[in-house]
PDB file of C-alpha atoms in Angstrom:
ATOM      1  CA  MET A   1      -0.018   0.288  -0.150  1.00  0.00           C
ATOM      2  CA  SER A   2       1.324   3.410  -0.640  1.00  0.00           C
ATOM      3  CA  ALA A   3       2.216   5.513   1.526  1.00  0.00           C
ATOM      4  CA  LYS A   4      -0.418   8.903   0.296  1.00  0.00           C
ATOM      5  CA  LEU A   5       1.981  11.036   1.941  1.00  0.00           C
ATOM      6  CA  LEU A   6      -0.211  13.855  -0.435  1.00  0.00           C
ATOM      7  CA  LYS A   7      -4.163  13.398   1.116  1.00  0.00           C
ATOM      8  CA  ASN A   8      -6.045  15.833   1.678  1.00  0.00           C
ATOM      9  CA  SER A   9      -3.258  18.577   0.101  1.00  0.00           C
ATOM     10  CA  TYR A  10      -4.523  21.833  -1.476  1.00  0.00           C
ATOM     11  CA  CYS A  11      -2.456  22.900  -4.406  1.00  0.00           C
ATOM     12  CA  TYR A  12      -3.331  26.274  -6.114  1.00  0.00           C
ATOM     13  CA  LEU A  13      -3.204  26.672  -9.447  1.00  0.00           C
ATOM     14  CA  VAL A  14      -0.459  29.857 -11.045  1.00  0.00           C
ATOM     15  CA  GLY A  15      -1.154  30.835 -14.698  1.00  0.00           C
ATOM     16  CA  PRO A  16      -1.754  33.192 -17.021  1.00  0.00           C
ATOM     17  CA  ILE A  17      -5.162  34.574 -17.055  1.00  0.00           C
ATOM     18  CA  GLU A  18      -5.616  38.111 -18.285  1.00  0.00           C
ATOM     19  CA  TYR A  19      -2.780  37.500 -21.490  1.00  0.00           C
ATOM     20  CA  ALA A  20      -3.972  34.012 -22.417  1.00  0.00           C
ATOM     21  CA  ASP A  21      -5.199  32.161 -25.160  1.00  0.00           C
ATOM     22  CA  ASN A  22      -6.776  28.697 -23.335  1.00  0.00           C
ATOM     23  CA  CYS A  23      -6.747  30.092 -19.008  1.00  0.00           C
ATOM     24  CA  PHE A  24      -8.880  26.919 -18.668  1.00  0.00           C
ATOM     25  CA  ASP A  25      -8.375  23.914 -20.169  1.00  0.00           C
ATOM     26  CA  TRP A  26      -4.356  23.107 -18.098  1.00  0.00           C
ATOM     27  CA  ARG A  27      -6.285  23.038 -14.806  1.00  0.00           C
ATOM     28  CA  VAL A  28      -8.720  20.867 -15.096  1.00  0.00           C
ATOM     29  CA  THR A  29      -6.736  18.315 -16.877  1.00  0.00           C
ATOM     30  CA  ILE A  30      -4.012  18.540 -13.377  1.00  0.00           C
ATOM     31  CA  THR A  31      -7.094  19.077 -11.160  1.00  0.00           C
ATOM     32  CA  GLU A  32      -8.665  15.895 -12.347  1.00  0.00           C
ATOM     33  CA  SER A  33      -4.380  14.080 -13.542  1.00  0.00           C
ATOM     34  CA  VAL A  34      -3.589  15.575  -8.797  1.00  0.00           C
ATOM     35  CA  ARG A  35      -7.050  14.068  -7.968  1.00  0.00           C
ATOM     36  CA  GLN A  36      -6.226  10.882  -8.914  1.00  0.00           C
ATOM     37  CA  ILE A  37      -4.064  11.500  -5.882  1.00  0.00           C
ATOM     38  CA  GLY A  38      -6.235  12.460  -3.263  1.00  0.00           C
ATOM     39  CA  ILE A  39      -4.765  16.211  -3.827  1.00  0.00           C
ATOM     40  CA  LYS A  40      -7.353  18.718  -3.634  1.00  0.00           C
ATOM     41  CA  CYS A  41      -6.460  21.894  -6.329  1.00  0.00           C
ATOM     42  CA  PHE A  42      -7.592  26.003  -5.758  1.00  0.00           C
ATOM     43  CA  ASP A  43      -8.269  27.304  -9.547  1.00  0.00           C
ATOM     44  CA  PRO A  44      -8.762  30.892  -9.495  1.00  0.00           C
ATOM     45  CA  ASN A  45     -11.335  30.067 -12.336  1.00  0.00           C
ATOM     46  CA  ARG A  46     -13.690  28.420 -10.416  1.00  0.00           C
ATOM     47  CA  ASP A  47     -15.250  29.037  -6.969  1.00  0.00           C
ATOM     48  CA  HIS A  48     -14.180  27.889  -3.648  1.00  0.00           C
ATOM     49  CA  PHE A  49     -15.437  30.293  -1.337  1.00  0.00           C
ATOM     50  CA  VAL A  50     -18.654  31.234   0.072  1.00  0.00           C
ATOM     51  CA  ASN A  51     -19.803  34.519  -1.056  1.00  0.00           C
ATOM     52  CA  GLN A  52     -16.215  35.249  -3.355  1.00  0.00           C
ATOM     53  CA  LEU A  53     -15.740  37.513  -6.015  1.00  0.00           C
ATOM     54  CA  THR A  54     -16.077  35.145  -9.426  1.00  0.00           C
ATOM     55  CA  GLU A  55     -14.258  36.865 -11.933  1.00  0.00           C
ATOM     56  CA  SER A  56     -16.323  35.582 -16.088  1.00  0.00           C
ATOM     57  CA  GLN A  57     -15.291  37.015 -19.133  1.00  0.00           C
ATOM     58  CA  GLU A  58     -17.924  39.117 -18.798  1.00  0.00           C
ATOM     59  CA  ASP A  59     -15.989  40.385 -15.811  1.00  0.00           C
ATOM     60  CA  ARG A  60     -12.827  40.596 -17.893  1.00  0.00           C
ATOM     61  CA  ASP A  61     -15.198  42.315 -20.820  1.00  0.00           C
ATOM     62  CA  LYS A  62     -15.690  45.214 -18.607  1.00  0.00           C
ATOM     63  CA  LEU A  63     -12.321  45.482 -16.998  1.00  0.00           C
ATOM     64  CA  LYS A  64     -10.729  46.328 -21.092  1.00  0.00           C
ATOM     65  CA  GLU A  65     -13.966  48.294 -20.773  1.00  0.00           C
ATOM     66  CA  GLN A  66     -13.052  50.957 -17.790  1.00  0.00           C
ATOM     67  CA  ARG A  67      -9.443  51.055 -18.464  1.00  0.00           C
ATOM     68  CA  GLU A  68     -10.359  51.685 -22.226  1.00  0.00           C
ATOM     69  CA  SER A  69     -12.335  54.097 -20.637  1.00  0.00           C
ATOM     70  CA  GLY A  70      -9.717  55.159 -17.875  1.00  0.00           C
ATOM     71  CA  ASP A  71     -12.118  54.872 -14.904  1.00  0.00           C
ATOM     72  CA  TRP A  72      -9.320  53.559 -12.887  1.00  0.00           C
ATOM     73  CA  LYS A  73     -11.336  53.388  -9.910  1.00  0.00           C
ATOM     74  CA  SER A  74     -13.848  51.239 -10.374  1.00  0.00           C
ATOM     75  CA  ILE A  75     -10.931  48.178 -11.417  1.00  0.00           C
ATOM     76  CA  SER A  76      -8.472  48.882  -8.248  1.00  0.00           C
ATOM     77  CA  LYS A  77     -11.224  47.900  -6.179  1.00  0.00           C
ATOM     78  CA  TYR A  78     -13.102  44.919  -8.377  1.00  0.00           C
ATOM     79  CA  MET A  79      -9.292  44.428  -9.023  1.00  0.00           C
ATOM     80  CA  LYS A  80      -7.845  44.499  -4.899  1.00  0.00           C
ATOM     81  CA  GLY A  81     -11.513  41.405  -4.076  1.00  0.00           C
ATOM     82  CA  VAL A  82      -9.428  39.729  -7.385  1.00  0.00           C
ATOM     83  CA  ILE A  83      -6.093  39.845  -6.054  1.00  0.00           C
ATOM     84  CA  SER A  84      -7.458  38.806  -2.437  1.00  0.00           C
ATOM     85  CA  ARG A  85      -9.230  35.864  -3.206  1.00  0.00           C
ATOM     86  CA  ASP A  86      -5.837  34.974  -4.802  1.00  0.00           C
ATOM     87  CA  LEU A  87      -2.866  35.190  -2.703  1.00  0.00           C
ATOM     88  CA  ARG A  88      -5.812  33.769  -0.076  1.00  0.00           C
ATOM     89  CA  MET A  89      -5.593  30.481  -2.046  1.00  0.00           C
ATOM     90  CA  VAL A  90      -2.096  30.380  -2.526  1.00  0.00           C
ATOM     91  CA  ASP A  91      -1.859  30.817   1.445  1.00  0.00           C
ATOM     92  CA  LEU A  92      -4.360  27.825   2.178  1.00  0.00           C
ATOM     93  CA  SER A  93      -2.174  26.047   0.158  1.00  0.00           C
ATOM     94  CA  THR A  94       0.260  23.106  -0.046  1.00  0.00           C
ATOM     95  CA  PHE A  95       1.982  24.142  -2.486  1.00  0.00           C
ATOM     96  CA  ILE A  96       2.032  25.899  -6.042  1.00  0.00           C
ATOM     97  CA  ILE A  97       1.775  24.241  -9.800  1.00  0.00           C
ATOM     98  CA  GLY A  98       1.996  26.678 -11.653  1.00  0.00           C
ATOM     99  CA  LYS A  99       2.391  27.572 -15.451  1.00  0.00           C
ATOM    100  CA  ILE A 100       5.123  29.697 -17.156  1.00  0.00           C
ATOM    101  CA  ASP A 101       4.993  31.109 -20.798  1.00  0.00           C
ATOM    102  CA  PRO A 102       8.019  33.389 -20.554  1.00  0.00           C
ATOM    103  CA  GLU A 103       6.399  35.546 -24.175  1.00  0.00           C
ATOM    104  CA  VAL A 104       2.895  36.045 -22.355  1.00  0.00           C
ATOM    105  CA  PRO A 105       2.730  38.871 -19.614  1.00  0.00           C
ATOM    106  CA  THR A 106       1.491  38.270 -16.369  1.00  0.00           C
ATOM    107  CA  PHE A 107       1.790  39.917 -14.265  1.00  0.00           C
ATOM    108  CA  GLY A 108      -0.764  38.245 -10.974  1.00  0.00           C
ATOM    109  CA  THR A 109       1.400  34.876 -11.371  1.00  0.00           C
ATOM    110  CA  ILE A 110       5.153  36.029  -9.879  1.00  0.00           C
ATOM    111  CA  HIS A 111       2.886  38.930  -7.622  1.00  0.00           C
ATOM    112  CA  GLU A 112       1.270  35.091  -6.672  1.00  0.00           C
ATOM    113  CA  ILE A 113       5.350  32.312  -7.238  1.00  0.00           C
ATOM    114  CA  VAL A 114       6.698  35.936  -4.590  1.00  0.00           C
ATOM    115  CA  ILE A 115       4.346  34.755  -2.066  1.00  0.00           C
ATOM    116  CA  ALA A 116       4.606  31.528  -2.352  1.00  0.00           C
ATOM    117  CA  SER A 117       7.874  31.463  -1.440  1.00  0.00           C
ATOM    118  CA  LEU A 118       8.207  33.456   0.908  1.00  0.00           C
ATOM    119  CA  GLN A 119       6.778  31.043   2.812  1.00  0.00           C
ATOM    120  CA  ASN A 120       8.643  28.348   1.836  1.00  0.00           C
ATOM    121  CA  LYS A 121       6.337  26.335  -0.153  1.00  0.00           C
ATOM    122  CA  PRO A 122       6.852  23.595  -2.548  1.00  0.00           C
ATOM    123  CA  ILE A 123       6.807  25.932  -6.609  1.00  0.00           C
ATOM    124  CA  LEU A 124       6.665  23.357  -9.121  1.00  0.00           C
ATOM    125  CA  ILE A 125       6.365  24.697 -12.593  1.00  0.00           C
ATOM    126  CA  TYR A 126       5.239  24.090 -16.412  1.00  0.00           C
ATOM    127  CA  THR A 127       7.127  25.534 -19.141  1.00  0.00           C
ATOM    128  CA  ASP A 128       7.414  24.906 -22.544  1.00  0.00           C
ATOM    129  CA  ASP A 129      11.621  25.150 -22.835  1.00  0.00           C
ATOM    130  CA  LYS A 130      13.218  25.579 -19.707  1.00  0.00           C
ATOM    131  CA  LYS A 131      16.197  27.005 -22.020  1.00  0.00           C
ATOM    132  CA  LYS A 132      13.956  29.479 -22.186  1.00  0.00           C
ATOM    133  CA  PHE A 133      13.552  30.037 -18.386  1.00  0.00           C
ATOM    134  CA  PRO A 134      12.939  33.460 -17.431  1.00  0.00           C
ATOM    135  CA  LEU A 135      16.714  34.121 -14.990  1.00  0.00           C
ATOM    136  CA  TRP A 136      15.081  36.346 -12.220  1.00  0.00           C
ATOM    137  CA  LEU A 137      12.226  33.589 -11.427  1.00  0.00           C
ATOM    138  CA  ALA A 138      15.775  30.653 -11.239  1.00  0.00           C
ATOM    139  CA  GLY A 139      16.525  32.491  -8.108  1.00  0.00           C
ATOM    140  CA  LEU A 140      12.887  32.194  -6.609  1.00  0.00           C
ATOM    141  CA  ILE A 141      11.480  28.739  -7.438  1.00  0.00           C
ATOM    142  CA  ASN A 142      13.806  25.337  -7.039  1.00  0.00           C
ATOM    143  CA  MET A 143      14.505  24.925 -10.335  1.00  0.00           C
ATOM    144  CA  ASP A 144      14.474  20.167 -10.056  1.00  0.00           C
ATOM    145  CA  LEU A 145      10.727  21.680  -9.884  1.00  0.00           C
ATOM    146  CA  VAL A 146      10.703  22.949 -13.341  1.00  0.00           C
ATOM    147  CA  PHE A 147       9.450  20.695 -15.341  1.00  0.00           C
ATOM    148  CA  GLU A 148       9.433  20.619 -20.011  1.00  0.00           C
ATOM    149  CA  SER A 149       5.360  17.914 -19.867  1.00  0.00           C
ATOM    150  CA  TRP A 150       2.503  18.059 -16.835  1.00  0.00           C
ATOM    151  CA  GLY A 151       2.658  14.221 -16.613  1.00  0.00           C
ATOM    152  CA  GLU A 152       6.670  15.149 -14.986  1.00  0.00           C
ATOM    153  CA  ILE A 153       4.418  17.071 -12.498  1.00  0.00           C
ATOM    154  CA  VAL A 154       2.098  14.314 -12.436  1.00  0.00           C
ATOM    155  CA  GLU A 155       4.723  11.653 -11.912  1.00  0.00           C
ATOM    156  CA  TYR A 156       6.910  13.435  -9.258  1.00  0.00           C
ATOM    157  CA  LEU A 157       4.038  13.769  -7.713  1.00  0.00           C
ATOM    158  CA  MET A 158       3.555  10.329  -7.297  1.00  0.00           C
ATOM    159  CA  LYS A 159       6.496   9.376  -6.565  1.00  0.00           C
ATOM    160  CA  ILE A 160       5.648  11.817  -3.103  1.00  0.00           C
ATOM    161  CA  ASN A 161       2.553  10.133  -2.193  1.00  0.00           C
ATOM    162  CA  SER A 162       4.069   6.281  -2.796  1.00  0.00           C
ATOM    163  CA  GLY A 163       7.139   7.489  -0.072  1.00  0.00           C
ATOM    164  CA  GLU A 164       9.632   7.889  -2.062  1.00  0.00           C
TER     165      GLU A 164
END
């Protein structure tokens, strides 16, 4: 019987949303993959808390309109709620799983990684090409935990879960 060391642990899924072509699929896939290990995922695209702020595509479109018109007060108020919610998920997580694409601006992801790093949480990252990995992040993240496939991340977690 395996050790099940990660059963009932929580991970937060960090990665680009605002400028991403698709911010949903990888999160759904990794959530389903780690659920078999007993890991629970916080996904910023899903509801996790009672009466939480929910970020819909309609909300994102409205924010872009507000940015165009210069309504920074409304944007700031809304985004403070998003930041508070997302950083709470970092706080509650045992570890972080993320996606970094150096070609995609991802300011929230960097903030979340910095907070997780300050909390000494393990940070597992997927990137297409490690040779293009941002140098600054290499100082925050254990590069042994940066992978070039989602399967490698799941396999790594399965080994930890079993006690290997």
